[in-house]
Amino acid sequence: MSEILHSRARTGLVALVLGAVLLTGTAAASVSPATASAAAASPAAAAARVTDAVSTAVTATAATPTTPGWLHTSGGTILTASGAPYVIKGVSWFGMETSNCAPHGLWTISLASGLAQIKAMGFTTLRLPFSNECLAAPATSSINYAVNPDLVDTTPQELLDIVVSKAAAAGLTVILDRHRPDSGAQSELWYTAQYSEARWIADWQALAARYRNDPTVIGVDLHNEPHGPACWGCGNPETDWQAAATRGGNAVLSVNPNLLILVEGIENQASGTSTWWGGGLSGVAAKPVTLTVPNRVVYSPHDYPASVYAQKWFSASTYPANLTSVWDANWGYISKNGIAPVLVGEFGSKLETTSDTQWMSALVGYLAANKTSFAYWSFNPNSGDTGGIVADDWVTPQATKLAALAPLVTSGATTPIPAPAPTPTASATPIPTPKPAVTPKPTVTPTATPKPTVTPKPTATPKPTVTPKPSATPTATPTTAPTAAAGATVAWQLQNAWSVGYVTELLVTGTTGVTGWTATWPDTKATSIVNAWGMTCTLTAKTSITCTGSDWAAVVPAGQTARVGVQVAASAAPVSPVLTVTTR
């Protein structure tokens, strides 16, 4: 899916111009995928490609206790290191594949608050689209530094490091999604005239090296939505996606053998049937992707409703009962037959029609019944044909969508998590992304892909200089040990803190269950309560804050957890405060 228009149909589409991006070097020379990959896939070639910055890059950020660590597969199941079955529950937050080279919405909210919102909704994983062009760009754009002061003057690669670090702090894992080669449009194949297969592999190996000591990054989605001439196991080195995914997956695992390798499907299958861009995996039955490191492949189809494109099965007389057979034939059989796990890498809808509602209900039921991993599209509200999981303010949850996803997520909180109050700066106000108008239809006739050529070097975009770079944002305080009371336990967890306030969550877990609860903690620095969700809060000046469960979080049954929160104006956040809890 595209950040602006649906990616399965954007041949020649030019992205909205929101900020200039720059390639700092000339692209790899023109080479055929068949001849380029052998050298690029070798560890020696990878080492030559990884720059000094990468070789000295990001030290591992320890994942929070709620993250699973490195994962692997067995048959049709994803497992933790200890062998426990694990379902990935992801959502995409796009923008790092666009001309902004930054997650969209940072012109309104902070990165930390967006990640906290994703976690609070019950998701466990961030699927993060990026482009190869942005990896080499010197600057980002459309970031409000008043609410994201720690992102001033960062390159896109540095921003990617910060996203991974903050995701870990929020208790989220990350799947890196090579969404596009350049920032202009989705490509049919894994290479283009400007971005060779050698460049594709080298950039993947550089990222694998950069995060190889950080289990926050659990997997890589090799290429988003192959379509058009892309084939599966056809033997043509120019178009054979199954063969390319094998080369790319082996190249990544030669650098970090712990990663999951996500392989999407194709549009036009050998049987003569066509489906969504990235959605067709019927060829796996005869020709699976077999990598040198076993138990790493996860197949990742995409699936969408009739509002995105009127596939023939939507008009069948048996709809929506026929959807199970469509999914089984295209990709569901893979996990059901124990070939490999499946992670549905994109699905979403505005849920404005009966047909879309039926599709969503059927798909959610199918995923839940089969314990299938997924990544919802999208967190962003500015996806043209699906909208997002939050409203246009980037804060208010879309309650109807969360209700539809409830069988798949553990929480589904429908109350906003606010961004920190802006601190005035001299930086310019970012320009939000306009909403798209029309969604083109999927391709029908495959078109030829040009042979790679040298990428011209664009002119430079200066980095912002108006706002000085502040000191690092304080890291989140770990969750306090739960305080026990009759029928429930309550834990206090700092989500974000800045110079004039903080956001904290309370995790209220029913032991035998409660019909009401109140928690108090000392806070001598607080001056006011800015906002609260799932509870009402009062302040005793220079003494304490008291919050009482309300609305959807007032009653907490046995075995369930309510995740609630509050934004406080304060000169500093408490450090591991001791809670006083009463229940009824």
Short mmCIF file of N, CA and C in Angstrom, two decimals, residues 11 24 80 222 264 277 293 326 518:
data_model
loop_
_atom_site.label_atom_id
_atom_site.label_comp_id
_atom_site.label_asym_id
_atom_site.label_seq_id
_atom_site.Cartn_x
_atom_site.Cartn_y
_atom_site.Cartn_z
N THR A 11 1.63 2.95 -11.42
CA THR A 11 2.68 3.04 -12.42
C THR A 11 2.84 4.48 -12.88
N THR A 24 23.22 10.93 -1.45
CA THR A 24 24.58 11.43 -1.21
C THR A 24 25.61 10.77 -2.10
N THR A 80 9.09 -18.15 19.78
CA THR A 80 10.10 -17.40 20.50
C THR A 80 11.33 -18.28 20.69
N LEU A 222 11.28 -7.98 2.37
CA LEU A 222 12.29 -7.75 1.34
C LEU A 222 11.89 -6.73 0.28
N GLU A 264 6.78 -11.45 0.19
CA GLU A 264 5.44 -11.20 -0.32
C GLU A 264 5.19 -12.00 -1.59
N TRP A 277 -1.60 -6.90 -5.56
CA TRP A 277 -0.15 -6.75 -5.61
C TRP A 277 0.42 -7.37 -4.33
N VAL A 293 19.90 -20.49 5.97
CA VAL A 293 19.58 -20.59 7.39
C VAL A 293 18.13 -21.07 7.48
N VAL A 326 -10.86 -18.36 -1.36
CA VAL A 326 -9.92 -17.46 -2.05
C VAL A 326 -8.63 -17.36 -1.27
N THR A 518 -8.96 2.92 42.46
CA THR A 518 -8.32 4.23 42.57
C THR A 518 -6.84 4.03 42.88
#
